[in-house]
Amino acid sequence: MQRDHPALLIIDMQQCMADPSAGARNNPQAEANIDLLLDAWRGRRGPVVHVRHMSRSPDSGFAPGQPGAQFQPVFAPRPGEHVVEKNVPDAFIQSTLERWLRVRGIERLVVAGVSTNISVECSVRSAGNLGFQVMVAADACFAFTRRDYTGALRSADEVHAMSLANLAAEYAKVETTADILGMLD
């Protein structure tokens, strides 16, 4: 693998995100697309970073010791793959992620995971602000239905689309999984 190969950053693919109680979501194919990306990175021996949210709230599904805080089995890190734990939505805040990437000379990232409008968007904004070149795999991320500040219910598709619009061009390129995989060849 070339030194300048992008790192694959998979955000919060933990068991509680697969629980139906998490709410209505979009992109039912997101997990399959994340798996395609992960297989491609593993096949090329590219750098993979798994981000895990560890909540400070004992009532959260992300709380340490809760089954929901564990990685979904299909996305469990393998030996040699880096794991970053975070307590806030942004994977770069109060973590060693930036240093880990810089020490390895990694300047490009491909981001996938959940949820598009929270941890993905926060992390991508920071990465862009820190000077990393970022691509977001739009169909390998998903969001949940959410009320906006006026109380209007927004569909998961609307939340996802707006979040990607916030990131496009300013902080990252937004691409499909197929386009990203095509760039690797």
Tab-separated table of C-alpha atoms in Angstrom:
chain	number	residue	atom	x	y	z
A	1	MET	CA	0.000	0.000	0.000
A	2	GLN	CA	1.317	3.419	-0.886
A	3	ARG	CA	2.113	5.743	1.985
A	4	ASP	CA	-0.328	8.320	0.615
A	5	HIS	CA	-3.246	5.870	0.468
A	6	PRO	CA	-6.210	7.332	2.346
A	7	ALA	CA	-7.188	5.940	5.711
A	8	LEU	CA	-10.662	4.487	6.030
A	9	LEU	CA	-12.360	6.013	9.070
A	10	ILE	CA	-15.422	4.029	10.219
A	11	ILE	CA	-17.411	5.961	12.799
A	12	ASP	CA	-19.581	4.485	15.576
A	13	MET	CA	-20.615	1.226	13.940
A	14	GLN	CA	-21.571	-0.152	17.320
A	15	GLN	CA	-24.311	-2.570	18.266
A	16	CYS	CA	-26.683	0.092	19.625
A	17	MET	CA	-26.783	1.697	16.171
A	18	ALA	CA	-28.269	-1.516	14.765
A	19	ASP	CA	-31.019	-1.644	17.393
A	20	PRO	CA	-34.460	-0.723	15.995
A	21	SER	CA	-35.017	1.451	19.065
A	22	ALA	CA	-32.435	3.869	17.621
A	23	GLY	CA	-35.238	5.143	15.383
A	24	ALA	CA	-36.216	5.503	11.743
A	25	ARG	CA	-33.193	5.839	9.501
A	26	ASN	CA	-32.203	6.086	5.859
A	27	ASN	CA	-29.706	4.206	3.686
A	28	PRO	CA	-30.574	0.619	4.600
A	29	GLN	CA	-27.662	-0.411	2.347
A	30	ALA	CA	-25.108	1.602	4.372
A	31	GLU	CA	-23.737	-1.395	6.269
A	32	ALA	CA	-23.230	-3.345	3.041
A	33	ASN	CA	-21.378	-0.364	1.553
A	34	ILE	CA	-19.220	0.058	4.658
A	35	ASP	CA	-18.400	-3.644	4.388
A	36	LEU	CA	-17.383	-3.168	0.718
A	37	LEU	CA	-15.077	-0.311	1.695
A	38	LEU	CA	-13.633	-2.267	4.600
A	39	ASP	CA	-12.992	-5.318	2.410
A	40	ALA	CA	-11.239	-3.135	-0.170
A	41	TRP	CA	-9.031	-1.492	2.453
A	42	ARG	CA	-8.188	-4.814	4.060
A	43	GLY	CA	-7.452	-6.344	0.670
A	44	ARG	CA	-5.015	-3.545	-0.105
A	45	ARG	CA	-3.642	-3.504	3.444
A	46	GLY	CA	-4.684	0.138	3.750
A	47	PRO	CA	-4.938	1.992	7.027
A	48	VAL	CA	-8.249	1.405	8.829
A	49	VAL	CA	-9.431	3.373	11.853
A	50	HIS	CA	-12.448	2.247	13.871
A	51	VAL	CA	-14.015	4.990	15.981
A	52	ARG	CA	-16.060	3.966	18.987
A	53	HIS	CA	-18.212	6.319	21.033
A	54	MET	CA	-17.970	5.686	24.773
A	55	SER	CA	-20.616	7.761	26.513
A	56	ARG	CA	-20.120	9.341	29.904
A	57	SER	CA	-23.820	8.775	30.608
A	58	PRO	CA	-24.500	5.429	32.303
A	59	ASP	CA	-27.981	5.332	30.702
A	60	SER	CA	-26.620	5.484	27.143
A	61	GLY	CA	-26.429	2.489	24.844
A	62	PHE	CA	-22.875	3.694	24.222
A	63	ALA	CA	-21.914	3.431	27.921
A	64	PRO	CA	-18.835	1.311	28.669
A	65	GLY	CA	-19.831	-2.220	29.611
A	66	GLN	CA	-23.158	-2.038	27.766
A	67	PRO	CA	-23.614	-4.522	24.887
A	68	GLY	CA	-24.533	-1.598	22.621
A	69	ALA	CA	-21.093	-0.080	23.031
A	70	GLN	CA	-19.435	-3.076	21.357
A	71	PHE	CA	-18.609	-2.978	17.659
A	72	GLN	CA	-21.067	-4.737	15.380
A	73	PRO	CA	-19.386	-8.099	14.697
A	74	VAL	CA	-18.955	-7.509	10.952
A	75	PHE	CA	-17.089	-4.256	11.724
A	76	ALA	CA	-14.960	-5.566	14.576
A	77	PRO	CA	-11.356	-4.382	14.288
A	78	ARG	CA	-8.740	-6.875	13.238
A	79	PRO	CA	-5.177	-6.934	14.564
A	80	GLY	CA	-3.271	-3.972	13.176
A	81	GLU	CA	-6.364	-1.814	12.699
A	82	HIS	CA	-6.425	1.271	14.867
A	83	VAL	CA	-9.225	1.956	17.374
A	84	VAL	CA	-10.065	5.440	18.616
A	85	GLU	CA	-12.418	5.946	21.541
A	86	LYS	CA	-14.248	9.234	21.919
A	87	ASN	CA	-16.641	10.753	24.456
A	88	VAL	CA	-17.970	13.532	22.220
A	89	PRO	CA	-19.280	13.388	18.642
A	90	ASP	CA	-15.991	14.610	17.105
A	91	ALA	CA	-13.404	11.824	16.663
A	92	PHE	CA	-10.568	14.374	16.737
A	93	ILE	CA	-11.438	16.059	20.053
A	94	GLN	CA	-9.738	14.636	23.137
A	95	SER	CA	-8.350	11.685	21.181
A	96	THR	CA	-5.087	10.654	19.569
A	97	LEU	CA	-6.552	10.407	16.066
A	98	GLU	CA	-4.826	13.424	14.519
A	99	ARG	CA	-1.430	12.432	15.920
A	100	TRP	CA	-1.871	8.813	14.781
A	101	LEU	CA	-2.604	9.995	11.225
A	102	ARG	CA	0.197	12.588	11.129
A	103	VAL	CA	2.857	10.190	12.427
A	104	ARG	CA	1.980	7.850	9.542
A	105	GLY	CA	1.975	10.614	6.954
A	106	ILE	CA	-1.707	10.068	6.195
A	107	GLU	CA	-3.237	13.159	4.647
A	108	ARG	CA	-6.361	11.716	3.025
A	109	LEU	CA	-9.403	10.144	4.655
A	110	VAL	CA	-12.461	8.255	3.487
A	111	VAL	CA	-15.233	8.468	6.073
A	112	ALA	CA	-18.210	6.170	6.607
A	113	GLY	CA	-20.494	5.431	9.541
A	114	VAL	CA	-23.143	6.969	11.707
A	115	SER	CA	-24.743	9.241	12.203
A	116	THR	CA	-24.252	11.494	9.236
A	117	ASN	CA	-25.444	14.668	10.952
A	118	ILE	CA	-23.698	14.126	14.275
A	119	SER	CA	-20.448	12.173	14.589
A	120	VAL	CA	-19.715	11.947	10.871
A	121	GLU	CA	-20.330	15.647	10.275
A	122	CYS	CA	-18.421	16.759	13.397
A	123	SER	CA	-15.426	14.576	12.578
A	124	VAL	CA	-15.334	15.544	8.896
A	125	ARG	CA	-15.509	19.256	9.731
A	126	SER	CA	-12.545	18.889	12.079
A	127	ALA	CA	-10.594	16.823	9.578
A	128	GLY	CA	-11.162	19.456	6.898
A	129	ASN	CA	-10.223	22.267	9.262
A	130	LEU	CA	-7.040	20.381	10.189
A	131	GLY	CA	-6.042	20.214	6.527
A	132	PHE	CA	-6.882	16.608	5.723
A	133	GLN	CA	-8.365	15.826	2.304
A	134	VAL	CA	-11.629	14.071	3.061
A	135	MET	CA	-14.111	12.043	1.065
A	136	VAL	CA	-17.424	11.043	2.620
A	137	ALA	CA	-19.051	7.889	1.312
A	138	ALA	CA	-22.630	9.203	1.157
A	139	ASP	CA	-24.208	5.783	0.761
A	140	ALA	CA	-22.048	4.294	3.533
A	141	CYS	CA	-23.425	6.695	6.151
A	142	PHE	CA	-26.887	7.046	7.594
A	143	ALA	CA	-28.951	9.386	9.720
A	144	PHE	CA	-32.100	9.177	11.797
A	145	THR	CA	-35.374	11.060	11.665
A	146	ARG	CA	-35.049	14.207	13.761
A	147	ARG	CA	-36.995	17.304	14.753
A	148	ASP	CA	-35.496	20.603	13.657
A	149	TYR	CA	-35.273	23.644	15.950
A	150	THR	CA	-38.828	24.700	15.023
A	151	GLY	CA	-40.195	21.296	15.994
A	152	ALA	CA	-40.827	20.135	12.424
A	153	LEU	CA	-40.146	16.450	11.928
A	154	ARG	CA	-37.468	15.892	9.297
A	155	SER	CA	-37.051	12.540	7.604
A	156	ALA	CA	-33.794	10.666	7.873
A	157	ASP	CA	-33.248	11.315	4.151
A	158	GLU	CA	-33.644	15.069	4.703
A	159	VAL	CA	-31.313	15.088	7.704
A	160	HIS	CA	-28.731	13.032	5.783
A	161	ALA	CA	-28.943	15.205	2.657
A	162	MET	CA	-28.605	18.459	4.593
A	163	SER	CA	-25.626	17.168	6.521
A	164	LEU	CA	-23.890	16.100	3.316
A	165	ALA	CA	-24.675	19.508	1.811
A	166	ASN	CA	-23.030	21.131	4.848
A	167	LEU	CA	-19.880	19.107	4.208
A	168	ALA	CA	-19.706	19.199	0.409
A	169	ALA	CA	-16.893	21.270	-1.043
A	170	GLU	CA	-16.177	23.213	2.162
A	171	TYR	CA	-14.893	20.287	4.225
A	172	ALA	CA	-15.009	17.218	2.000
A	173	LYS	CA	-15.933	15.676	-1.301
A	174	VAL	CA	-19.096	13.615	-1.123
A	175	GLU	CA	-18.933	10.489	-3.266
A	176	THR	CA	-20.619	7.105	-3.594
A	177	THR	CA	-19.001	3.899	-2.440
A	178	ALA	CA	-18.692	2.759	-6.062
A	179	ASP	CA	-16.894	5.990	-7.053
A	180	ILE	CA	-14.509	5.706	-4.104
A	181	LEU	CA	-13.723	2.086	-4.907
A	182	GLY	CA	-13.187	3.071	-8.543
A	183	MET	CA	-10.609	5.645	-7.479
A	184	LEU	CA	-8.583	2.929	-5.743
A	185	ASP	CA	-7.955	0.940	-8.936
